[in-house]
Amino acid sequence: MKPHRAIAVLVCAQSLSACASTNERLAGGPPATLAADDTDHPQAAQSEIRDFLAKQEPSTETDPVAAFYRAREFRPAWTGGQAPSGEPKQQDSARAARDLLARADEQGLRAEDYALDEECDARDSAQCDIALTGAVLRYAHDVRVGRETPDKIYSDIALSAPPFDAAAALNQAVASGTVPDWLAALPPAHAEYGRLVQALALYRGIADQGGWPTLPGKEEINPAGGDRRSKLLARRLAFEDPMLAAIAKPSPAQIRDAVKRFQLRNGLGDDGRARGKTLAALNVPASTRVAEIAANMERWRWMPAQLEDRFIAVNVPDQQLAFIQDGTEVLHSKVVVGMKQSPTPILRTSIVAAVVNPPWNIPGDIAARALLPHLRRDPGYLAARHMVVMNGPPGDPAGRSIAWRKIVPADFPYAIRQLPGPGTALGALMLDSPNDFDVYLHDTPNKKLFDLDQREIS
């Protein structure tokens, strides 16, 4: 079997609080209050920009704003009309940039992070030119590769930052007069991200109008049982269900169908009964959904701009897998994922082989947590389960002579392997994809697990 690229796209369903932090990572931005010295003379503007940047602290070779102006010999990018190099009318590009920065909220960002001093909206100056460049570069970085790096948010993540030279790309767009097109192309082009943009607008609109009603009580709402909350339930469901919203007086059966659709969208058992977890999900505020959507948009910005021709995407919260080839989903499957206390990590890795009847090299932390308590009571535990100690005493693969009671879990010293067989945890097939977390896509002998609505049990 030829190896192929595989990507695990993991989209969690909780708010990413760090995405709401103040964005101050890119150095080189001008101070909040700028002078308003107008200048129309190109050489004077160049000199002013050079002098202003030279006074900034810190002044480094990696400062994207300074790099941008050095590449253009400190010529203004947004002011001064027709540039000496023959660049297109710069005010048009500036207007397009300001308009887009004002709508940064549409991308799950915060427009105030890219706001300019009010004086820069009324007049041209070298300092204002620098201010707009800094704002555009911050926005370009944030919307293209993310406001935060993944490892600042998660400890169990392995995603490489996509390469992106915002200063060089902006310079090319300014020189060619394609700033509006360049700005529009910055967000991820993945269809999933586009749907999140639409969802963000929808749920933000609902939140801005006061949100949806809260369903009182913890008891099940039975539309057919005369429950006075039934009308409120139908009203709540209609916020997210156009099919139900189009029905003036929905019947109990139509409300139950709408509950099923809500349950399917939210990964709940679709029994059509408004109770327990379903009631709790219905009462999650619209503002929380807005934060969740914005967090998932940030996660998509961590993904490569272009995925491979064929890849596997694992959506952990949805507990689903999709195999995509040439843009078409050719396989969809349920998956079993990690428990909340031992969650499946976020990673991107490559499948290098398909292994038939694979042995399971049990990670040390799992062996210490799950096997050691049994071994302390029963030295024959490994032999009974077709397991061996790879680095144990000579001639004792089952580890019967090991003093298991003296083993400290935090310093578990043995490598334990479960041999191939009908009961092995990896089943009959494993897709080998080397990674730092030792997690793989594999079969399981317990096929009944796939019948569960919640499969966070690995």
Short mmCIF file of C-alpha atoms in Angstrom, two decimals:
data_model
loop_
_atom_site.label_atom_id
_atom_site.label_comp_id
_atom_site.label_asym_id
_atom_site.label_seq_id
_atom_site.Cartn_x
_atom_site.Cartn_y
_atom_site.Cartn_z
CA MET A 1 0.00 0.00 0.00
CA LYS A 2 1.44 3.33 -0.99
CA PRO A 3 1.75 5.83 1.86
CA HIS A 4 -0.31 8.99 1.65
CA ARG A 5 -0.68 12.19 3.57
CA ALA A 6 -3.15 12.23 6.43
CA ILE A 7 -4.39 15.19 8.39
CA ALA A 8 -6.29 15.05 11.65
CA VAL A 9 -8.46 18.15 11.77
CA LEU A 10 -9.67 18.38 15.35
CA VAL A 11 -12.34 20.94 16.13
CA CYS A 12 -13.24 21.22 19.80
CA ALA A 13 -16.53 22.59 21.06
CA GLN A 14 -15.39 24.82 23.89
CA SER A 15 -14.53 28.50 23.93
CA LEU A 16 -10.93 29.47 23.28
CA SER A 17 -10.51 32.16 25.88
CA ALA A 18 -7.08 33.14 24.67
CA CYS A 19 -8.63 34.25 21.39
CA ALA A 20 -10.19 37.15 23.28
CA SER A 21 -6.89 38.42 24.63
CA THR A 22 -5.42 41.70 23.46
CA ASN A 23 -3.39 41.28 20.30
CA GLU A 24 0.01 42.78 20.94
CA ARG A 25 2.39 40.22 19.50
CA LEU A 26 3.70 41.96 16.40
CA ALA A 27 6.31 44.54 17.20
CA GLY A 28 6.78 47.77 15.36
CA GLY A 29 3.32 49.31 15.57
CA PRO A 30 3.28 53.07 16.06
CA PRO A 31 2.05 54.67 19.29
CA ALA A 32 -1.66 55.32 19.73
CA THR A 33 -1.36 59.08 19.29
CA LEU A 34 0.38 60.18 16.12
CA ALA A 35 1.49 63.52 14.77
CA ALA A 36 -0.48 64.88 11.86
CA ASP A 37 2.27 66.34 9.72
CA ASP A 38 0.97 66.39 6.18
CA THR A 39 3.47 65.98 3.39
CA ASP A 40 2.96 65.55 -0.30
CA HIS A 41 6.63 65.52 -1.31
CA PRO A 42 7.77 61.90 -1.86
CA GLN A 43 11.33 62.47 -0.63
CA ALA A 44 10.13 64.29 2.47
CA ALA A 45 7.70 61.47 3.22
CA GLN A 46 10.43 58.87 2.79
CA SER A 47 12.71 60.75 5.15
CA GLU A 48 9.96 61.13 7.75
CA ILE A 49 9.08 57.43 7.63
CA ARG A 50 12.75 56.45 7.93
CA ASP A 51 13.30 58.78 10.89
CA PHE A 52 10.12 57.69 12.65
CA LEU A 53 10.94 53.99 12.38
CA ALA A 54 14.51 54.57 13.54
CA LYS A 55 13.20 55.97 16.83
CA GLN A 56 10.97 53.01 17.60
CA GLU A 57 11.88 50.59 20.36
CA PRO A 58 12.71 47.88 19.83
CA SER A 59 14.11 48.43 16.34
CA THR A 60 14.88 44.96 15.00
CA GLU A 61 15.54 43.35 11.68
CA THR A 62 12.51 41.10 12.20
CA ASP A 63 10.01 43.91 12.75
CA PRO A 64 7.44 43.38 9.95
CA VAL A 65 6.55 47.08 9.68
CA ALA A 66 10.20 48.09 9.31
CA ALA A 67 10.78 45.23 6.86
CA PHE A 68 7.85 46.41 4.78
CA TYR A 69 9.23 49.94 4.45
CA ARG A 70 12.82 48.88 3.95
CA ALA A 71 11.73 46.79 0.98
CA ARG A 72 10.13 49.86 -0.61
CA GLU A 73 12.94 52.24 0.32
CA PHE A 74 10.68 53.88 2.95
CA ARG A 75 8.20 55.20 0.39
CA PRO A 76 4.69 55.72 1.80
CA ALA A 77 2.28 52.94 0.91
CA TRP A 78 -1.11 54.56 1.48
CA THR A 79 -0.66 58.31 1.18
CA GLY A 80 0.78 60.80 -1.28
CA GLY A 81 -1.17 59.95 -4.41
CA GLN A 82 0.82 58.46 -7.30
CA ALA A 83 4.04 56.91 -6.00
CA PRO A 84 7.36 57.47 -7.83
CA SER A 85 7.49 53.79 -8.78
CA GLY A 86 4.28 54.11 -10.74
CA GLU A 87 2.19 52.27 -8.16
CA PRO A 88 -1.58 52.69 -8.51
CA LYS A 89 -3.53 55.37 -6.69
CA GLN A 90 -2.76 54.67 -3.06
CA GLN A 91 -5.79 56.30 -1.45
CA ASP A 92 -8.03 53.66 -3.05
CA SER A 93 -6.01 50.88 -1.45
CA ALA A 94 -6.06 52.71 1.89
CA ARG A 95 -9.83 53.08 1.75
CA ALA A 96 -10.29 49.37 1.02
CA ALA A 97 -7.94 48.45 3.86
CA ARG A 98 -9.73 50.66 6.37
CA ASP A 99 -13.12 49.31 5.33
CA LEU A 100 -11.99 45.72 5.79
CA LEU A 101 -10.30 46.36 9.14
CA ALA A 102 -13.55 47.86 10.39
CA ARG A 103 -15.25 44.54 9.55
CA ALA A 104 -12.66 42.29 11.22
CA ASP A 105 -15.40 41.02 13.55
CA GLU A 106 -16.82 39.10 10.60
CA GLN A 107 -13.75 36.85 10.77
CA GLY A 108 -14.10 36.15 14.48
CA LEU A 109 -11.49 38.82 15.28
CA ARG A 110 -11.93 42.14 17.08
CA ALA A 111 -12.09 45.29 14.97
CA GLU A 112 -10.75 47.38 17.88
CA ASP A 113 -7.44 45.52 17.63
CA TYR A 114 -6.87 47.13 14.22
CA ALA A 115 -8.45 50.54 14.83
CA LEU A 116 -6.51 53.67 13.81
CA ASP A 117 -6.24 57.00 15.55
CA GLU A 118 -9.13 59.25 14.56
CA GLU A 119 -6.73 61.82 13.12
CA CYS A 120 -5.59 59.26 10.55
CA ASP A 121 -9.09 59.09 9.14
CA ALA A 122 -9.03 62.79 8.33
CA ARG A 123 -5.57 63.55 6.98
CA ASP A 124 -2.46 62.03 5.47
CA SER A 125 0.88 61.82 7.24
CA ALA A 126 3.90 59.57 7.31
CA GLN A 127 3.01 58.42 10.81
CA CYS A 128 -0.52 57.57 9.71
CA ASP A 129 0.91 55.65 6.77
CA ILE A 130 2.91 53.58 9.26
CA ALA A 131 -0.12 53.13 11.51
CA LEU A 132 -2.23 51.71 8.68
CA THR A 133 0.59 49.40 7.63
CA GLY A 134 0.91 48.08 11.17
CA ALA A 135 -2.83 47.48 11.43
CA VAL A 136 -2.98 45.71 8.08
CA LEU A 137 -0.01 43.50 8.93
CA ARG A 138 -1.53 42.56 12.28
CA TYR A 139 -4.83 41.71 10.62
CA ALA A 140 -3.11 39.76 7.82
CA HIS A 141 -1.18 37.68 10.34
CA ASP A 142 -4.20 37.04 12.57
CA VAL A 143 -6.67 36.09 9.86
CA ARG A 144 -4.17 33.99 7.88
CA VAL A 145 -2.27 31.97 10.54
CA GLY A 146 -4.10 32.78 13.78
CA ARG A 147 -3.95 35.27 16.63
CA GLU A 148 -2.20 32.75 18.86
CA THR A 149 0.15 29.87 18.18
CA PRO A 150 -1.43 26.49 18.98
CA ASP A 151 1.12 25.50 21.62
CA LYS A 152 0.19 28.56 23.68
CA ILE A 153 -3.34 27.19 24.01
CA TYR A 154 -2.81 23.43 24.23
CA SER A 155 -0.08 21.19 25.62
CA ASP A 156 -1.21 18.18 23.58
CA ILE A 157 -0.93 19.62 20.09
CA ALA A 158 1.43 19.15 17.15
CA LEU A 159 0.71 21.60 14.34
CA SER A 160 3.42 23.46 12.45
CA ALA A 161 2.81 27.14 11.82
CA PRO A 162 2.14 27.75 8.12
CA PRO A 163 4.84 29.96 6.53
CA PHE A 164 3.60 33.47 5.81
CA ASP A 165 5.61 36.63 5.13
CA ALA A 166 2.93 39.28 5.58
CA ALA A 167 5.28 42.21 4.87
CA ALA A 168 6.46 40.81 1.52
CA ALA A 169 2.94 39.83 0.48
CA LEU A 170 1.55 43.26 1.35
CA ASN A 171 4.32 45.00 -0.58
CA GLN A 172 3.48 42.99 -3.66
CA ALA A 173 -0.22 43.80 -3.31
CA VAL A 174 0.46 47.54 -2.87
CA ALA A 175 2.79 47.62 -5.88
CA SER A 176 0.30 45.82 -8.13
CA GLY A 177 -2.77 47.68 -6.88
CA THR A 178 -4.42 44.45 -5.74
CA VAL A 179 -4.77 45.24 -2.04
CA PRO A 180 -8.57 44.60 -1.94
CA ASP A 181 -8.18 41.22 -3.64
CA TRP A 182 -5.23 40.31 -1.42
CA LEU A 183 -7.10 41.19 1.74
CA ALA A 184 -10.16 39.22 0.64
CA ALA A 185 -8.01 36.13 -0.03
CA LEU A 186 -6.32 36.13 3.39
CA PRO A 187 -8.86 34.06 5.41
CA PRO A 188 -8.78 30.27 5.03
CA ALA A 189 -10.38 29.14 1.80
CA HIS A 190 -11.68 25.88 3.30
CA ALA A 191 -15.42 25.40 2.93
CA GLU A 192 -15.70 24.60 6.64
CA TYR A 193 -14.29 28.02 7.53
CA GLY A 194 -16.70 29.71 5.14
CA ARG A 195 -19.63 28.01 6.85
CA LEU A 196 -18.33 29.21 10.21
CA VAL A 197 -18.26 32.79 8.90
CA GLN A 198 -21.92 32.45 7.96
CA ALA A 199 -22.78 30.83 11.29
CA LEU A 200 -20.96 33.57 13.19
CA ALA A 201 -23.06 36.24 11.51
CA LEU A 202 -26.26 34.29 12.22
CA TYR A 203 -25.58 33.61 15.90
CA ARG A 204 -24.13 37.05 16.55
CA GLY A 205 -27.33 38.52 15.13
CA ILE A 206 -29.38 36.33 17.46
CA ALA A 207 -27.23 37.30 20.44
CA ASP A 208 -27.45 41.00 19.56
CA GLN A 209 -31.25 40.74 19.57
CA GLY A 210 -31.24 39.33 23.10
CA GLY A 211 -30.76 35.66 22.30
CA TRP A 212 -33.30 32.87 22.46
CA PRO A 213 -35.63 32.06 25.38
CA THR A 214 -34.51 29.89 28.29
CA LEU A 215 -36.56 26.76 28.92
CA PRO A 216 -37.47 26.59 32.64
CA GLY A 217 -37.41 23.45 34.73
CA LYS A 218 -35.40 20.25 34.48
CA GLU A 219 -38.24 17.86 33.69
CA GLU A 220 -38.83 16.58 30.16
CA ILE A 221 -40.99 18.77 27.93
CA ASN A 222 -43.62 16.60 26.25
CA PRO A 223 -45.33 18.49 23.37
CA ALA A 224 -48.10 15.88 23.28
CA GLY A 225 -48.72 15.95 27.01
CA GLY A 226 -50.15 19.42 27.43
CA ASP A 227 -46.92 20.87 28.83
CA ARG A 228 -47.27 24.66 28.86
CA ARG A 229 -43.61 24.90 27.92
CA SER A 230 -44.25 23.30 24.53
CA LYS A 231 -44.85 26.63 22.79
CA LEU A 232 -41.66 28.03 24.33
CA LEU A 233 -39.78 24.93 23.17
CA ALA A 234 -41.04 25.41 19.62
CA ARG A 235 -40.06 29.07 19.72
CA ARG A 236 -36.58 28.17 20.98
CA LEU A 237 -36.05 25.50 18.32
CA ALA A 238 -37.21 27.85 15.54
CA PHE A 239 -34.17 30.10 16.07
CA GLU A 240 -31.95 27.41 14.54
CA ASP A 241 -34.47 25.44 12.49
CA PRO A 242 -35.88 27.19 9.39
CA MET A 243 -38.13 24.19 8.71
CA LEU A 244 -39.88 24.58 12.03
CA ALA A 245 -39.83 28.39 11.85
CA ALA A 246 -41.87 28.20 8.63
CA ILE A 247 -44.73 26.43 10.45
CA ALA A 248 -47.14 28.84 12.16
CA LYS A 249 -48.59 26.31 14.61
CA PRO A 250 -46.39 23.20 14.69
CA SER A 251 -47.93 19.94 15.85
CA PRO A 252 -46.39 17.84 18.63
CA ALA A 253 -44.96 15.50 15.98
CA GLN A 254 -43.35 18.42 14.13
CA ILE A 255 -41.83 19.71 17.37
CA ARG A 256 -40.44 16.25 18.13
CA ASP A 257 -38.92 16.11 14.64
CA ALA A 258 -37.31 19.50 15.27
CA VAL A 259 -35.91 18.20 18.57
CA LYS A 260 -34.38 15.27 16.65
CA ARG A 261 -32.77 17.64 14.16
CA PHE A 262 -31.38 19.70 17.04
CA GLN A 263 -30.00 16.56 18.68
CA LEU A 264 -28.30 15.45 15.47
CA ARG A 265 -26.68 18.86 15.03
CA ASN A 266 -25.39 18.76 18.60
CA GLY A 267 -24.13 15.18 18.77
CA LEU A 268 -26.93 13.96 21.03
CA GLY A 269 -29.00 10.83 20.84
CA ASP A 270 -31.83 11.66 18.42
CA ASP A 271 -34.78 10.26 20.37
CA GLY A 272 -36.84 13.44 19.92
CA ARG A 273 -37.26 13.90 23.67
CA ALA A 274 -36.54 17.32 25.21
CA ARG A 275 -34.89 16.27 28.45
CA GLY A 276 -31.53 15.98 30.22
CA LYS A 277 -28.60 16.83 27.96
CA THR A 278 -30.92 18.06 25.23
CA LEU A 279 -32.53 20.61 27.56
CA ALA A 280 -29.08 21.69 28.75
CA ALA A 281 -27.89 22.17 25.15
CA LEU A 282 -31.03 24.15 24.27
CA ASN A 283 -30.31 26.49 27.18
CA VAL A 284 -26.73 27.29 26.14
CA PRO A 285 -26.82 31.06 25.41
CA ALA A 286 -26.39 32.30 21.86
CA SER A 287 -23.43 34.39 23.05
CA THR A 288 -21.65 31.17 24.08
CA ARG A 289 -22.25 29.72 20.63
CA VAL A 290 -20.70 32.88 19.16
CA ALA A 291 -17.57 32.35 21.26
CA GLU A 292 -17.39 28.67 20.24
CA ILE A 293 -17.68 29.54 16.56
CA ALA A 294 -14.96 32.20 16.83
CA ALA A 295 -12.71 29.68 18.60
CA ASN A 296 -13.21 27.12 15.84
CA MET A 297 -12.44 29.76 13.21
CA GLU A 298 -9.12 30.33 15.00
CA ARG A 299 -8.40 26.61 14.90
CA TRP A 300 -9.04 26.54 11.15
CA ARG A 301 -6.48 29.32 10.74
CA TRP A 302 -3.92 26.94 12.21
CA MET A 303 -4.52 24.55 9.32
CA PRO A 304 -2.45 24.67 6.10
CA ALA A 305 -3.90 26.93 3.44
CA GLN A 306 -3.95 23.99 1.03
CA LEU A 307 -4.64 20.40 2.09
CA GLU A 308 -3.38 17.34 0.23
CA ASP A 309 -5.27 15.70 -2.64
CA ARG A 310 -6.26 12.95 -0.24
CA PHE A 311 -6.39 13.07 3.51
CA ILE A 312 -8.22 11.81 6.56
CA ALA A 313 -9.96 14.35 8.79
CA VAL A 314 -10.96 13.31 12.31
CA ASN A 315 -13.47 15.57 14.04
CA VAL A 316 -12.95 14.59 17.68
CA PRO A 317 -15.95 16.30 19.36
CA ASP A 318 -18.22 14.97 16.61
CA GLN A 319 -16.51 11.55 16.91
CA GLN A 320 -16.55 11.17 13.14
CA LEU A 321 -13.96 10.50 10.44
CA ALA A 322 -13.96 11.46 6.76
CA PHE A 323 -11.60 10.31 4.02
CA ILE A 324 -11.36 13.00 1.35
CA GLN A 325 -9.95 12.38 -2.11
CA ASP A 326 -9.78 15.10 -4.78
CA GLY A 327 -12.25 17.20 -2.79
CA THR A 328 -14.83 14.42 -2.50
CA GLU A 329 -15.73 12.51 0.64
CA VAL A 330 -15.32 8.82 -0.27
CA LEU A 331 -15.62 7.37 3.25
CA HIS A 332 -17.38 8.47 6.43
CA SER A 333 -17.15 6.58 9.70
CA LYS A 334 -17.78 6.83 13.40
CA VAL A 335 -14.67 6.79 15.60
CA VAL A 336 -13.89 6.18 19.25
CA VAL A 337 -11.87 9.03 20.78
CA GLY A 338 -10.13 9.85 24.03
CA MET A 339 -11.93 10.48 27.29
CA LYS A 340 -12.13 14.03 28.62
CA GLN A 341 -9.45 13.24 31.21
CA SER A 342 -7.21 11.74 28.50
CA PRO A 343 -8.30 13.60 25.34
CA THR A 344 -7.22 12.80 21.83
CA PRO A 345 -4.46 15.29 20.91
CA ILE A 346 -4.62 17.72 18.01
CA LEU A 347 -2.11 16.74 15.38
CA ARG A 348 -1.25 16.52 11.72
CA THR A 349 0.70 13.45 10.69
CA SER A 350 1.35 11.11 7.75
CA ILE A 351 0.14 7.55 7.29
CA VAL A 352 3.14 5.50 6.21
CA ALA A 353 1.71 1.96 6.26
CA ALA A 354 -1.31 -0.21 6.92
CA VAL A 355 -0.42 -2.90 9.48
CA VAL A 356 -2.46 -6.11 9.54
CA ASN A 357 -2.80 -7.86 12.93
CA PRO A 358 -0.75 -5.20 14.71
CA PRO A 359 0.76 -5.71 18.16
CA TRP A 360 0.04 -2.97 20.67
CA ASN A 361 2.99 -1.33 22.35
CA ILE A 362 1.24 -0.06 25.44
CA PRO A 363 2.32 3.50 26.39
CA GLY A 364 4.04 3.67 29.76
CA ASP A 365 1.46 5.98 31.33
CA ILE A 366 -1.37 3.63 30.33
CA ALA A 367 0.54 0.61 31.62
CA ALA A 368 1.18 2.34 34.93
CA ARG A 369 -2.41 3.50 35.28
CA ALA A 370 -4.35 0.53 33.91
CA LEU A 371 -2.09 -2.53 34.29
CA LEU A 372 0.07 -1.99 37.36
CA PRO A 373 -2.81 -2.21 39.90
CA HIS A 374 -3.74 -5.64 38.45
CA LEU A 375 -0.14 -6.82 38.32
CA ARG A 376 0.35 -6.01 42.00
CA ARG A 377 -2.50 -8.39 42.80
CA ASP A 378 -1.88 -11.03 40.11
CA PRO A 379 1.62 -11.62 38.63
CA GLY A 380 0.00 -13.80 35.95
CA TYR A 381 -2.15 -10.92 34.65
CA LEU A 382 -0.03 -10.32 31.52
CA ALA A 383 0.13 -13.96 30.44
CA ALA A 384 -3.65 -14.28 30.71
CA ARG A 385 -4.08 -11.33 28.37
CA HIS A 386 -1.53 -12.25 25.73
CA MET A 387 0.91 -9.55 26.88
CA VAL A 388 4.68 -9.66 27.28
CA VAL A 389 7.35 -7.52 28.91
CA MET A 390 9.78 -6.50 26.16
CA ASN A 391 12.60 -5.43 28.48
CA GLY A 392 11.92 -7.70 31.45
CA PRO A 393 14.04 -10.39 33.08
CA PRO A 394 15.55 -12.94 30.64
CA GLY A 395 13.37 -15.96 30.15
CA ASP A 396 10.36 -14.32 31.83
CA PRO A 397 8.31 -12.63 29.09
CA ALA A 398 5.20 -12.60 31.31
CA GLY A 399 7.00 -10.71 34.08
CA ARG A 400 6.01 -13.18 36.79
CA SER A 401 9.29 -12.65 38.66
CA ILE A 402 9.04 -8.84 38.69
CA ALA A 403 8.32 -7.26 42.09
CA TRP A 404 5.36 -5.25 40.80
CA ARG A 405 4.44 -3.97 44.27
CA LYS A 406 7.71 -2.06 44.39
CA ILE A 407 7.18 -0.30 41.03
CA VAL A 408 6.49 3.41 41.29
CA PRO A 409 3.83 4.42 38.70
CA ALA A 410 5.56 7.71 37.84
CA ASP A 411 8.76 5.79 37.00
CA PHE A 412 7.24 2.76 35.27
CA PRO A 413 10.32 1.10 33.72
CA TYR A 414 8.91 -1.65 31.51
CA ALA A 415 7.78 -1.76 27.88
CA ILE A 416 4.71 -3.97 27.63
CA ARG A 417 3.34 -5.31 24.36
CA GLN A 418 0.02 -6.95 23.63
CA LEU A 419 0.65 -9.59 20.96
CA PRO A 420 -1.54 -9.90 17.84
CA GLY A 421 -4.71 -11.88 18.27
CA PRO A 422 -8.51 -11.68 18.23
CA GLY A 423 -8.60 -9.77 21.51
CA THR A 424 -5.87 -7.21 20.89
CA ALA A 425 -6.88 -3.61 21.52
CA LEU A 426 -5.81 -2.54 18.02
CA GLY A 427 -7.99 -5.11 16.28
CA ALA A 428 -7.16 -6.47 12.86
CA LEU A 429 -5.79 -3.29 11.22
CA MET A 430 -3.85 -0.19 12.18
CA LEU A 431 -2.89 2.81 10.06
CA ASP A 432 0.67 3.53 11.12
CA SER A 433 1.26 7.27 11.39
CA PRO A 434 4.29 8.00 13.61
CA ASN A 435 3.70 10.88 16.03
CA ASP A 436 4.88 12.10 19.42
CA PHE A 437 1.61 11.11 21.10
CA ASP A 438 1.52 7.45 19.97
CA VAL A 439 -2.06 7.72 18.77
CA TYR A 440 -3.24 5.87 15.67
CA LEU A 441 -6.32 5.01 13.69
CA HIS A 442 -7.00 1.35 14.34
CA ASP A 443 -9.62 -1.37 14.55
CA THR A 444 -11.14 -2.63 17.81
CA PRO A 445 -12.50 -6.04 18.80
CA ASN A 446 -15.38 -4.32 20.60
CA LYS A 447 -17.55 -3.26 17.68
CA LYS A 448 -20.48 -2.44 19.98
CA LEU A 449 -18.69 0.77 20.92
CA PHE A 450 -19.74 2.26 17.58
CA ASP A 451 -23.40 1.93 18.55
CA LEU A 452 -22.92 4.45 21.38
CA ASP A 453 -23.94 8.09 20.93
CA GLN A 454 -21.01 9.22 23.09
CA ARG A 455 -17.75 7.48 22.15
CA GLU A 456 -15.28 9.47 24.29
CA ILE A 457 -14.09 6.27 25.98
CA SER A 458 -10.57 5.52 24.75
#
